[in-house]
């Protein structure tokens, strides 16, 4: 299965193959600030599964911390994805892949939430242990 997406103006087109490793919501301040929303819906992919198929010359990168290399279109500013080198994963923002059946499985960085969500999904204080966090769950 392949999923196609693009930036806001369509200058950059991406393709993700297979299925994401995980999907969920991030509540950290960095994601909120970058996304312009109270929560960011993510889909994590193996980097080999993600490619820019058009407009690579228009892909800009902003790196605030070593954890995230945020990718965007230099023409329209539309967000595309974030490489997470320490995790060995690429986060494609779920809205960038309109045909992806978004099935969130977890909330991360829920200790920082500004939008409490009561959906029955696990809520982690920070990151899962596998990604260097405490793995500690917090109450809904």
mmCIF file of C-alpha atoms in Angstrom:
data_model
loop_
_atom_site.group_PDB
_atom_site.id
_atom_site.type_symbol
_atom_site.label_atom_id
_atom_site.label_comp_id
_atom_site.label_asym_id
_atom_site.label_seq_id
_atom_site.Cartn_x
_atom_site.Cartn_y
_atom_site.Cartn_z
ATOM 1 C CA UNK A 1 0.000 0.000 0.000
ATOM 2 C CA UNK A 2 1.230 3.507 -0.794
ATOM 3 C CA UNK A 3 0.001 6.820 0.519
ATOM 4 C CA UNK A 4 0.556 10.075 -1.325
ATOM 5 C CA UNK A 5 0.614 13.510 0.183
ATOM 6 C CA UNK A 6 1.723 17.009 -0.573
ATOM 7 C CA UNK A 7 2.413 20.368 0.982
ATOM 8 C CA UNK A 8 -0.219 23.100 1.100
ATOM 9 C CA UNK A 9 0.556 24.440 -2.416
ATOM 10 C CA UNK A 10 1.356 21.077 -4.021
ATOM 11 C CA UNK A 11 4.970 21.915 -4.951
ATOM 12 C CA UNK A 12 6.302 19.056 -2.795
ATOM 13 C CA UNK A 13 4.847 15.581 -3.127
ATOM 14 C CA UNK A 14 5.694 12.679 -0.850
ATOM 15 C CA UNK A 15 4.941 8.984 -0.798
ATOM 16 C CA UNK A 16 4.870 6.583 2.137
ATOM 17 C CA UNK A 17 4.866 2.835 1.448
ATOM 18 C CA UNK A 18 3.577 0.062 3.646
ATOM 19 C CA UNK A 19 2.093 0.897 7.003
ATOM 20 C CA UNK A 20 3.265 3.219 9.771
ATOM 21 C CA UNK A 21 5.054 1.767 12.764
ATOM 22 C CA UNK A 22 2.810 3.758 15.112
ATOM 23 C CA UNK A 23 0.164 6.470 15.128
ATOM 24 C CA UNK A 24 -0.950 8.740 17.902
ATOM 25 C CA UNK A 25 -1.043 12.214 19.347
ATOM 26 C CA UNK A 26 1.799 14.333 20.678
ATOM 27 C CA UNK A 27 0.995 17.015 23.247
ATOM 28 C CA UNK A 28 4.466 18.544 23.701
ATOM 29 C CA UNK A 29 4.940 22.282 23.481
ATOM 30 C CA UNK A 30 7.282 21.961 20.506
ATOM 31 C CA UNK A 31 4.746 20.028 18.412
ATOM 32 C CA UNK A 32 1.954 22.377 19.430
ATOM 33 C CA UNK A 33 3.992 25.404 18.449
ATOM 34 C CA UNK A 34 5.119 23.891 15.137
ATOM 35 C CA UNK A 35 1.677 22.612 14.160
ATOM 36 C CA UNK A 36 -0.228 25.680 15.311
ATOM 37 C CA UNK A 37 -2.716 23.449 17.101
ATOM 38 C CA UNK A 38 -3.323 22.157 20.626
ATOM 39 C CA UNK A 39 -2.163 18.644 19.667
ATOM 40 C CA UNK A 40 -0.255 17.035 16.770
ATOM 41 C CA UNK A 41 -1.473 13.822 15.111
ATOM 42 C CA UNK A 42 1.545 11.759 14.060
ATOM 43 C CA UNK A 43 2.294 8.669 12.031
ATOM 44 C CA UNK A 44 5.767 7.157 12.485
ATOM 45 C CA UNK A 45 7.444 5.465 9.525
ATOM 46 C CA UNK A 46 10.637 3.623 8.763
ATOM 47 C CA UNK A 47 12.754 6.165 6.815
ATOM 48 C CA UNK A 48 13.157 3.673 3.917
ATOM 49 C CA UNK A 49 9.366 3.790 3.460
ATOM 50 C CA UNK A 50 9.218 7.564 2.874
ATOM 51 C CA UNK A 51 10.363 9.479 -0.177
ATOM 52 C CA UNK A 52 9.922 12.871 -1.758
ATOM 53 C CA UNK A 53 8.645 12.145 -5.270
ATOM 54 C CA UNK A 54 8.477 15.738 -6.558
ATOM 55 C CA UNK A 55 9.715 19.143 -5.495
ATOM 56 C CA UNK A 56 12.684 18.042 -3.406
ATOM 57 C CA UNK A 57 14.351 21.375 -4.223
ATOM 58 C CA UNK A 58 11.560 23.077 -2.270
ATOM 59 C CA UNK A 59 12.048 21.081 0.949
ATOM 60 C CA UNK A 60 13.431 23.145 3.800
ATOM 61 C CA UNK A 61 14.595 21.886 7.176
ATOM 62 C CA UNK A 62 14.368 23.488 10.580
ATOM 63 C CA UNK A 63 16.253 21.850 13.453
ATOM 64 C CA UNK A 64 15.532 23.292 16.884
ATOM 65 C CA UNK A 65 16.853 20.271 18.794
ATOM 66 C CA UNK A 66 18.768 17.131 17.770
ATOM 67 C CA UNK A 67 15.552 15.117 18.236
ATOM 68 C CA UNK A 68 13.661 16.614 15.275
ATOM 69 C CA UNK A 69 14.536 17.784 11.781
ATOM 70 C CA UNK A 70 11.261 19.400 10.719
ATOM 71 C CA UNK A 71 10.613 19.428 6.964
ATOM 72 C CA UNK A 72 8.462 22.020 5.212
ATOM 73 C CA UNK A 73 7.851 23.513 1.765
ATOM 74 C CA UNK A 74 9.912 26.645 1.137
ATOM 75 C CA UNK A 75 7.269 27.875 -1.323
ATOM 76 C CA UNK A 76 4.178 27.830 0.917
ATOM 77 C CA UNK A 77 5.526 26.957 4.372
ATOM 78 C CA UNK A 78 3.349 23.830 4.489
ATOM 79 C CA UNK A 79 4.534 21.198 6.939
ATOM 80 C CA UNK A 80 5.486 17.796 5.562
ATOM 81 C CA UNK A 81 7.242 15.576 8.084
ATOM 82 C CA UNK A 82 9.883 15.433 10.780
ATOM 83 C CA UNK A 83 12.931 13.203 10.776
ATOM 84 C CA UNK A 84 13.758 11.927 14.251
ATOM 85 C CA UNK A 85 17.383 10.704 13.924
ATOM 86 C CA UNK A 86 17.755 9.394 17.508
ATOM 87 C CA UNK A 87 14.571 7.345 17.058
ATOM 88 C CA UNK A 88 15.372 6.175 13.534
ATOM 89 C CA UNK A 89 11.861 7.194 12.456
ATOM 90 C CA UNK A 90 10.113 9.747 10.256
ATOM 91 C CA UNK A 91 6.930 11.401 11.498
ATOM 92 C CA UNK A 92 4.569 12.262 8.678
ATOM 93 C CA UNK A 93 1.865 14.539 9.979
ATOM 94 C CA UNK A 94 -1.372 12.606 9.552
ATOM 95 C CA UNK A 95 -3.070 15.448 7.673
ATOM 96 C CA UNK A 96 -0.318 15.284 5.035
ATOM 97 C CA UNK A 97 -1.490 11.792 4.009
ATOM 98 C CA UNK A 98 -5.229 12.260 3.377
ATOM 99 C CA UNK A 99 -5.898 8.608 2.443
ATOM 100 C CA UNK A 100 -4.179 7.164 5.523
ATOM 101 C CA UNK A 101 -6.738 5.603 7.848
ATOM 102 C CA UNK A 102 -5.533 7.327 11.010
ATOM 103 C CA UNK A 103 -5.849 4.932 13.938
ATOM 104 C CA UNK A 104 -4.146 6.481 16.954
ATOM 105 C CA UNK A 105 -2.835 4.118 19.568
ATOM 106 C CA UNK A 106 -1.274 6.405 22.164
ATOM 107 C CA UNK A 107 -0.885 9.931 23.490
ATOM 108 C CA UNK A 108 2.688 11.024 24.206
ATOM 109 C CA UNK A 109 3.954 13.932 26.285
ATOM 110 C CA UNK A 110 0.515 14.072 27.863
ATOM 111 C CA UNK A 111 1.943 15.795 30.954
ATOM 112 C CA UNK A 112 2.193 18.910 28.743
ATOM 113 C CA UNK A 113 -1.331 18.757 27.326
ATOM 114 C CA UNK A 114 -3.479 21.845 26.917
ATOM 115 C CA UNK A 115 -6.329 19.799 25.426
ATOM 116 C CA UNK A 116 -7.315 16.894 27.666
ATOM 117 C CA UNK A 117 -8.776 14.080 25.579
ATOM 118 C CA UNK A 118 -10.931 11.320 27.030
ATOM 119 C CA UNK A 119 -10.720 8.630 24.370
ATOM 120 C CA UNK A 120 -9.593 5.589 26.353
ATOM 121 C CA UNK A 121 -6.144 5.491 24.700
ATOM 122 C CA UNK A 122 -2.999 5.160 26.832
ATOM 123 C CA UNK A 123 -1.618 8.519 27.961
ATOM 124 C CA UNK A 124 2.142 8.631 28.483
ATOM 125 C CA UNK A 125 3.749 11.300 30.642
ATOM 126 C CA UNK A 126 6.545 11.701 28.079
ATOM 127 C CA UNK A 127 7.903 9.141 25.588
ATOM 128 C CA UNK A 128 7.766 5.350 25.587
ATOM 129 C CA UNK A 129 10.807 3.680 27.168
ATOM 130 C CA UNK A 130 11.862 2.412 23.717
ATOM 131 C CA UNK A 131 12.319 6.042 22.678
ATOM 132 C CA UNK A 132 14.195 7.183 25.776
ATOM 133 C CA UNK A 133 11.229 8.280 27.884
ATOM 134 C CA UNK A 134 9.963 7.073 31.212
ATOM 135 C CA UNK A 135 7.128 5.070 29.669
ATOM 136 C CA UNK A 136 5.069 6.209 32.655
ATOM 137 C CA UNK A 137 1.317 6.330 32.068
ATOM 138 C CA UNK A 138 -0.768 9.161 33.459
ATOM 139 C CA UNK A 139 -4.480 9.295 34.218
ATOM 140 C CA UNK A 140 -6.941 10.313 31.565
#
